[in-house]
Tab-separated table of C-alpha atoms and ligand atoms in Angstrom:
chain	number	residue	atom	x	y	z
A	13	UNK	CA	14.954	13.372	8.716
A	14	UNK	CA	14.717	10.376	6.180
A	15	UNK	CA	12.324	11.841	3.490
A	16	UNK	CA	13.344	15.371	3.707
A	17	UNK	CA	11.774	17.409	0.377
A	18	UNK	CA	10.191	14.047	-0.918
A	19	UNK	CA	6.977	13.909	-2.241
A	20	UNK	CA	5.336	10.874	-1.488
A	21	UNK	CA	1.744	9.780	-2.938
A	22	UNK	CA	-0.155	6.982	-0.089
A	23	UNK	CA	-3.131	5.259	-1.924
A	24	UNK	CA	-5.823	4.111	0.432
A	25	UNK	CA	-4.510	6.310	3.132
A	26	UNK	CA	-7.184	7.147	4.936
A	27	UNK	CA	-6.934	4.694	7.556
A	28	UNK	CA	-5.317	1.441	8.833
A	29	UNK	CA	-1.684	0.842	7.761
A	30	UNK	CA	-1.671	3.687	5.267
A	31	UNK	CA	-2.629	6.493	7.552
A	32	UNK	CA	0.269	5.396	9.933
A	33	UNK	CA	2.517	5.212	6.579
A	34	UNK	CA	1.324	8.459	5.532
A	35	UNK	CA	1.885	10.313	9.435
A	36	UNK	CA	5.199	8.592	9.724
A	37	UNK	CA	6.535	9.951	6.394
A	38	UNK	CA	5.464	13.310	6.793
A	39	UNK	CA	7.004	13.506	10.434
A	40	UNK	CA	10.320	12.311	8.039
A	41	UNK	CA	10.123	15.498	6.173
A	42	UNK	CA	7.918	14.258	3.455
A	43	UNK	CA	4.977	16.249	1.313
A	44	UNK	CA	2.356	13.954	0.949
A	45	UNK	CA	0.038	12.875	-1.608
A	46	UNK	CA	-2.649	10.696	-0.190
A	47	UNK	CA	-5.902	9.329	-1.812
A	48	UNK	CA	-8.806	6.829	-0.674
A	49	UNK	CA	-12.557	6.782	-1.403
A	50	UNK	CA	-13.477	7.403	2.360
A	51	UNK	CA	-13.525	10.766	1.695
A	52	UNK	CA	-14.391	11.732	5.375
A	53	UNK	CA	-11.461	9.853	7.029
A	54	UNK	CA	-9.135	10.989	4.051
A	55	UNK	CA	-9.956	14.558	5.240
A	56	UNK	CA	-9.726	13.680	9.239
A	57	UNK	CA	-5.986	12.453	8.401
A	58	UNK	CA	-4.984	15.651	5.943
A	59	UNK	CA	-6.141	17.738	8.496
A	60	UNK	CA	-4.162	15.566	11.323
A	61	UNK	CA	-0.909	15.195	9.200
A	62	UNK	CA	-1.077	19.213	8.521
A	63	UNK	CA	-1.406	20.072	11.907
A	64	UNK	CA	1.065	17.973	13.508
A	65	UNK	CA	3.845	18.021	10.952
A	66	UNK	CA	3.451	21.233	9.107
A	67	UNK	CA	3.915	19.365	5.610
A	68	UNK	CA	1.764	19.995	2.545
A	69	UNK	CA	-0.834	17.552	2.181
A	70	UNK	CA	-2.831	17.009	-1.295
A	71	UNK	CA	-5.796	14.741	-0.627
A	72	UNK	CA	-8.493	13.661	-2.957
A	73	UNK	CA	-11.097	10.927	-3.498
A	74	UNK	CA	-9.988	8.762	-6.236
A	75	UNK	CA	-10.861	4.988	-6.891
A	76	UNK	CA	-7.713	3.099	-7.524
A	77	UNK	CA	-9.468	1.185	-9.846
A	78	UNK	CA	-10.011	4.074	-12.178
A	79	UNK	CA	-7.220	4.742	-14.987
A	80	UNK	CA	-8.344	8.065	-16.074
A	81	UNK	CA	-8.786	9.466	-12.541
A	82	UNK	CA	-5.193	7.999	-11.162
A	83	UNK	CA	-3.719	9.829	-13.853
A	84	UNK	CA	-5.488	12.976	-13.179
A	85	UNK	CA	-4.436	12.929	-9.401
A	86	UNK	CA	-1.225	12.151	-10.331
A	87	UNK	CA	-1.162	15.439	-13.056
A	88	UNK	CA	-2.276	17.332	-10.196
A	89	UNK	CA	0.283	16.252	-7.252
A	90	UNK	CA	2.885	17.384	-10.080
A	91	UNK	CA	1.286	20.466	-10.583
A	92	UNK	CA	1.480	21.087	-6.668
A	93	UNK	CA	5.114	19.628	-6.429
A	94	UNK	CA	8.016	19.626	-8.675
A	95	UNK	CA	8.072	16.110	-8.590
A	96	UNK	CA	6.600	13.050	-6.985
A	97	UNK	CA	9.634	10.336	-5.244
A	98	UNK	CA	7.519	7.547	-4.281
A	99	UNK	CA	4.528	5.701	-4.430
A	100	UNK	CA	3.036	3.444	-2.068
A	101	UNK	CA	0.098	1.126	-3.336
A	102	UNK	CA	-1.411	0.380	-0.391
A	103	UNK	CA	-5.402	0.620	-0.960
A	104	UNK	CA	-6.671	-2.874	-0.251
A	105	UNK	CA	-10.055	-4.991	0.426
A	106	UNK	CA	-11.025	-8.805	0.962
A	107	UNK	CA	-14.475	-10.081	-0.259
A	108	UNK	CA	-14.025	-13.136	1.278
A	109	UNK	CA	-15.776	-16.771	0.576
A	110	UNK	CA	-15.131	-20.252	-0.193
A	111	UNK	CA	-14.256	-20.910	-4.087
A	112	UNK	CA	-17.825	-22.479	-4.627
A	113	UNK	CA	-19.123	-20.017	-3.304
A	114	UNK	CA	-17.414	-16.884	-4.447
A	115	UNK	CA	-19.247	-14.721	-6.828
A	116	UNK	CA	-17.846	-13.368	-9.952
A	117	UNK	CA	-18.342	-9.998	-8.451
A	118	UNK	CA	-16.276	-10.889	-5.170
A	119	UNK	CA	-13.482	-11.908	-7.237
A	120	UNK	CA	-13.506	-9.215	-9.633
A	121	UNK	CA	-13.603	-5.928	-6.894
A	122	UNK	CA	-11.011	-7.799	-5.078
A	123	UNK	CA	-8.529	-8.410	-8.351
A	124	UNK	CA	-9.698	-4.547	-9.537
A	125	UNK	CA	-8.985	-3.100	-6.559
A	126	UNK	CA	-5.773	-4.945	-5.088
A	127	UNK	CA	-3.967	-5.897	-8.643
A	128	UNK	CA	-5.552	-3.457	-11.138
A	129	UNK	CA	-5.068	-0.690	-8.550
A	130	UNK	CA	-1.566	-1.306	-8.010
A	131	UNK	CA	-1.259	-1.245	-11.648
A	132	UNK	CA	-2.618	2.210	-12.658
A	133	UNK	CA	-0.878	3.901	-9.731
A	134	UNK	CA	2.313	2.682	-10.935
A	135	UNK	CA	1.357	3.306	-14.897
A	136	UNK	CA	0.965	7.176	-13.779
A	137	UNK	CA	3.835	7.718	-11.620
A	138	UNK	CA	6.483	5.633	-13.918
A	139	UNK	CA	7.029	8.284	-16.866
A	140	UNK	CA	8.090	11.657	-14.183
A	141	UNK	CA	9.950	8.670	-11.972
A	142	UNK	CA	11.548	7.513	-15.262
A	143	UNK	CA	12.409	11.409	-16.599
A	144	UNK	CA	13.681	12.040	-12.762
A	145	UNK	CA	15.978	8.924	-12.739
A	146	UNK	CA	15.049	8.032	-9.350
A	147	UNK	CA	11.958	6.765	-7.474
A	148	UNK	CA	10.605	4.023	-4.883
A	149	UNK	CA	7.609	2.416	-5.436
A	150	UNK	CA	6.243	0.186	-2.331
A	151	UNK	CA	3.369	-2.635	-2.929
A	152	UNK	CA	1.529	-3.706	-0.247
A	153	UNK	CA	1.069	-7.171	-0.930
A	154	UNK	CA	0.371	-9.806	1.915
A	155	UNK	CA	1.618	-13.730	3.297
A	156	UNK	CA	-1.601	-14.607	2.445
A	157	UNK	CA	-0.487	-13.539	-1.105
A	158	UNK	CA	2.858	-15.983	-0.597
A	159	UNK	CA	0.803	-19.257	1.293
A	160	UNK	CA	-2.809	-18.863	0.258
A	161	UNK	CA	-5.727	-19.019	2.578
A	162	UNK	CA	-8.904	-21.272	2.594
A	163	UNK	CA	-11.753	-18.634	2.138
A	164	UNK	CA	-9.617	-16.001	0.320
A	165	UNK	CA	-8.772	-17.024	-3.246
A	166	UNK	CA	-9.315	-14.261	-4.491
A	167	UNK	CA	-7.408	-12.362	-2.332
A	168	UNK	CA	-4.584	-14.172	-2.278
A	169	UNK	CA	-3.997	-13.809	-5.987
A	170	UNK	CA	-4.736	-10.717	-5.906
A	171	UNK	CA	-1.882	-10.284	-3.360
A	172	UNK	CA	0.437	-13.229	-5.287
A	173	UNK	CA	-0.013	-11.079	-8.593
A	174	UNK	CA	1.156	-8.195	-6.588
A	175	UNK	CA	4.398	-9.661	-5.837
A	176	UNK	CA	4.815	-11.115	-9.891
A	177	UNK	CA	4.321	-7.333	-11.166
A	178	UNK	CA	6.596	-5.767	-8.296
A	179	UNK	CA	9.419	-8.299	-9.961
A	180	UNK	CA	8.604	-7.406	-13.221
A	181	UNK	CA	8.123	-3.628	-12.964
A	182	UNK	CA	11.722	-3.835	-10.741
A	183	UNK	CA	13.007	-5.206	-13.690
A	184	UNK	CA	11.636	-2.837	-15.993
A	185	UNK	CA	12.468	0.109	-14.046
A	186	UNK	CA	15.687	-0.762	-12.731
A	187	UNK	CA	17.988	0.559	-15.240
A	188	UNK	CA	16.253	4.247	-14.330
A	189	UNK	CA	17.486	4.073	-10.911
A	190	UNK	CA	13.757	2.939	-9.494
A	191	UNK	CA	13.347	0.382	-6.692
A	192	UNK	CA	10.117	-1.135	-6.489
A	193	UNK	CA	9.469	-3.555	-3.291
A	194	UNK	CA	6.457	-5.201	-1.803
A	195	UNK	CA	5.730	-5.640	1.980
A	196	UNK	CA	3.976	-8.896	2.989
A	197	UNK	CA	2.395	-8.208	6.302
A	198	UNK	CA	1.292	-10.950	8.777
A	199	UNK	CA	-1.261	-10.362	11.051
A	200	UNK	CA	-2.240	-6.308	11.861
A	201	UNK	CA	-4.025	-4.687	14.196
A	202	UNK	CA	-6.640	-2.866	11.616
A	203	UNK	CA	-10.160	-2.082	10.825
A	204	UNK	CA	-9.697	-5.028	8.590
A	205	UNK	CA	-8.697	-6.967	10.931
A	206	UNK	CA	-11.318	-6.428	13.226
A	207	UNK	CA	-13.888	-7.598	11.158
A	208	UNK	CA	-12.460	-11.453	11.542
A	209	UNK	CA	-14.093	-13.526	14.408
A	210	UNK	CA	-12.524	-14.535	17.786
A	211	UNK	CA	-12.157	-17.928	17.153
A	212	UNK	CA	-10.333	-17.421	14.131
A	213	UNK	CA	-8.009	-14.577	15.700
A	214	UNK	CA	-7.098	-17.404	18.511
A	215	UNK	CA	-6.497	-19.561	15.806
A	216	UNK	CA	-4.013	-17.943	14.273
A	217	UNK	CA	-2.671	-16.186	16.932
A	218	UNK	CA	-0.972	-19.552	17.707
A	219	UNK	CA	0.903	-19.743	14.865
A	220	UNK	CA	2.753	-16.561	15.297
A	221	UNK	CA	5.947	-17.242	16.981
A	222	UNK	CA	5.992	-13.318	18.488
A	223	UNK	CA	2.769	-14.490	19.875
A	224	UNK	CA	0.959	-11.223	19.216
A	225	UNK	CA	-0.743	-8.979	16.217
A	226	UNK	CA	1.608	-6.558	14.922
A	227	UNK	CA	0.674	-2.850	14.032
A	228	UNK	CA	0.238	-0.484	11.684
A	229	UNK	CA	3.265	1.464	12.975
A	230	UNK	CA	5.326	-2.286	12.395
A	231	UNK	CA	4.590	-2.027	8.623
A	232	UNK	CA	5.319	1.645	8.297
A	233	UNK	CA	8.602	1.017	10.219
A	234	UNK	CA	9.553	-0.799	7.110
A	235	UNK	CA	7.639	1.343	4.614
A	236	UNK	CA	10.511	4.082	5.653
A	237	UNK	CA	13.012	2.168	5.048
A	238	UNK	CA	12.198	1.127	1.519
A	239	UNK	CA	11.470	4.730	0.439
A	240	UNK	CA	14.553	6.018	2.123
A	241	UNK	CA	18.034	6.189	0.372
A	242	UNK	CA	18.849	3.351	2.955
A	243	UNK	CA	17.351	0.667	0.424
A	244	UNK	CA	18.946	2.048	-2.339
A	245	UNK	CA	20.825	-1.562	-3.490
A	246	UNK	CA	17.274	-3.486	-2.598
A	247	UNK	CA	14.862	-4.235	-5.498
A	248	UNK	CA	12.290	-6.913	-6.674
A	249	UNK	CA	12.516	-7.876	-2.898
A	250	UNK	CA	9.312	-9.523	-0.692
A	251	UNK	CA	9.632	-8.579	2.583
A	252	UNK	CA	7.414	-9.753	5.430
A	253	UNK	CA	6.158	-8.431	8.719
A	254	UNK	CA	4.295	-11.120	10.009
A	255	UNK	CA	6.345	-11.873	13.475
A	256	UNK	CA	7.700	-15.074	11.834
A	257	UNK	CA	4.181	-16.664	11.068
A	258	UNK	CA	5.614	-17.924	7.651
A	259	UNK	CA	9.214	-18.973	7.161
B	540	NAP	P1	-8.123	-0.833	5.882
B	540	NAP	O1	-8.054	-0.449	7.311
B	540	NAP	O2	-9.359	-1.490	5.363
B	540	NAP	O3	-7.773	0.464	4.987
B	540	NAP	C1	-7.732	0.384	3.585
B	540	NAP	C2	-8.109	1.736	3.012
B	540	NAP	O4	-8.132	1.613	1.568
B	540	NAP	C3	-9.519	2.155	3.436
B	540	NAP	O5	-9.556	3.517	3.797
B	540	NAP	C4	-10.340	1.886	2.172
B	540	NAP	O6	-11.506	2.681	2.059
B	540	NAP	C5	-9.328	2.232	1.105
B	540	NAP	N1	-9.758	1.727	-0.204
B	540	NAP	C6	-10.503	0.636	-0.475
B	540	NAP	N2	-10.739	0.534	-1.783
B	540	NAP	C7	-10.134	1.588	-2.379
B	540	NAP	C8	-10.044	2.045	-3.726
B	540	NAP	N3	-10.645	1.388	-4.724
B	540	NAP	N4	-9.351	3.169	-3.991
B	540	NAP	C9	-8.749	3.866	-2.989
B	540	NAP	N5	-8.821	3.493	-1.690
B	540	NAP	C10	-9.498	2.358	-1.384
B	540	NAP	O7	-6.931	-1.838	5.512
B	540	NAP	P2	-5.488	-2.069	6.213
B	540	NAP	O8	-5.634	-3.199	7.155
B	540	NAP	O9	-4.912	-0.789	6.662
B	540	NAP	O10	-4.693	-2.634	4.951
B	540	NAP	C11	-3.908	-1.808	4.106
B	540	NAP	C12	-3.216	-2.699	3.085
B	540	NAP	O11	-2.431	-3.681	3.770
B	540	NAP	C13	-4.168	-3.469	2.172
B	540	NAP	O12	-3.625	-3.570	0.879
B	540	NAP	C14	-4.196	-4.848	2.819
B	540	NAP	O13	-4.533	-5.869	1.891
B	540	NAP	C15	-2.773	-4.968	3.319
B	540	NAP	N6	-2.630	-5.945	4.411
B	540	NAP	C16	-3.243	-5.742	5.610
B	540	NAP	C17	-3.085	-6.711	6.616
B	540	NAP	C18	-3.727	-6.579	7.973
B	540	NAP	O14	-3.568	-7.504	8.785
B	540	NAP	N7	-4.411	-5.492	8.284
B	540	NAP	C19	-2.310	-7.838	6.370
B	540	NAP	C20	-1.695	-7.992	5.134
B	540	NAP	C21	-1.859	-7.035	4.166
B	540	NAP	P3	-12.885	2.134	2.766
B	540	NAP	O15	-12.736	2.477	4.194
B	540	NAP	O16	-13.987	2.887	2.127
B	540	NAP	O17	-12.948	0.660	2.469
């Protein structure tokens, strides 16, 4: 097992990529600390991660976008564990429109949520990752956040500035033995997904040289290997799962 005795805290794990993130680490040997604010769904997957992998699973509804409660979760997954390995910032949302269009409120729960998120989450865990002299900490950024995308401005700088503050924080952290990566996925099959139309799935369907969606179990493939002691000489790195649609 890859993740044997870690303790690893999902945000936005729920559903989508970072349920299958969360279930693949725990069947790695990993404890898991998972939030979202579908509480429902967040207690469907606890219950589904307990059962079939016998880990400990602390779950809670927290808003990313909250300071005060990110550190509070985070206060209690130490109380429950001795210490907390890695993060993965993975709680996401598009609000998508054309520029002149886009209202100030669009932009700003996208930024809060995506950027702001990102940032609290790894504000919290850095001082016991710091003290431990070890940790991986996993964006989950996006291409869209590396090419930009008519209708999601917002979006993709929310994603872009996810990238800019994994460099930075890699550099800050470095020195404490902390790798901090993002993932830029292509195209998954998700909830999120789901919601786009046909049309524009046929689109861009055609410019993915695999020729198909990936899934959720694509990302978390590489998800393990960033939080396992396999990636231990890789930091401040992009990488993409997008079946080659940008290169
Ligand atoms: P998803 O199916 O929509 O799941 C995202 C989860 O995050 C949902 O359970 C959502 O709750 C939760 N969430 C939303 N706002 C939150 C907040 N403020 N605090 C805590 N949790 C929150 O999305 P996904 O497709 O799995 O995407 C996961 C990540 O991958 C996102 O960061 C996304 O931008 C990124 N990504 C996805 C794709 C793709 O093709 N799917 C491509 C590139 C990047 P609700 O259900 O209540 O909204």
């Amino acid at each position: 097992m890859r993740l044997e005795n870690k303790v690893s805290m999902i945000t936005g794990a729920a559903r989508g990529i970072g349920r299958e993130i969360a279930m693949l680490f725990a069947s790695e040997g990993s404890n898991l600390a998972i939030c979202d604010v579908n509480e429902e769904a967040l207690a469907a997957t606890k219950g589904e991660i307990e059962k079939t992998t016998g880990r400990k699973v602390v779950a809670a509804k927290i808003d990313v976008t909250r300071e005060e409660d990110v550190q509070n979760f985070v206060k209690k997954v130490l109380d429950n564990f001795s210490s907390l390995d890695i993060l993965v910032n993975n709680a996401g949302i598009t609000r998508d429109n054309l520029v002149m269009r886009m209202s100030e409120q669009e932009w700003d729960a996208v930024l809060d949520v995506n950027l702001k998120g990102a940032f609290n989450c790894i504000k919290a865990v850095s001082r016991p990752m710091m003290k431990n002299r070890s940790g991986k900490i996993i964006n989950m950024a996006s291409i869209i956040g590396i090419m930009g995308n008519m209708g999601q401005a917002n979006y993709s700088a929310s994603k872009g500035g996810l990238i800019a503050l994994t460099k930075s924080v890699a550099k800050e952290l470095g020195s404490r033995n902390i790798n901090v990566n993002a993932i830029a996925p292509g195209f998954i099959q998700t909830d999120m997904t789901d919601k786009l139309q046909g049309e524009i799935k046929e689109t861009l369907l055609k410019l993915i040289p695999l020729g198909k969606m990936g899934e959720a179990k694509d990302v978390a493939r590489l998800a393990l290997f960033l939080a396992s002691s396999d990636s231990s000489y890789i930091t401040g790195q992009v990488l993409q799962v997008d079946g080659g649609m940008v290169m």
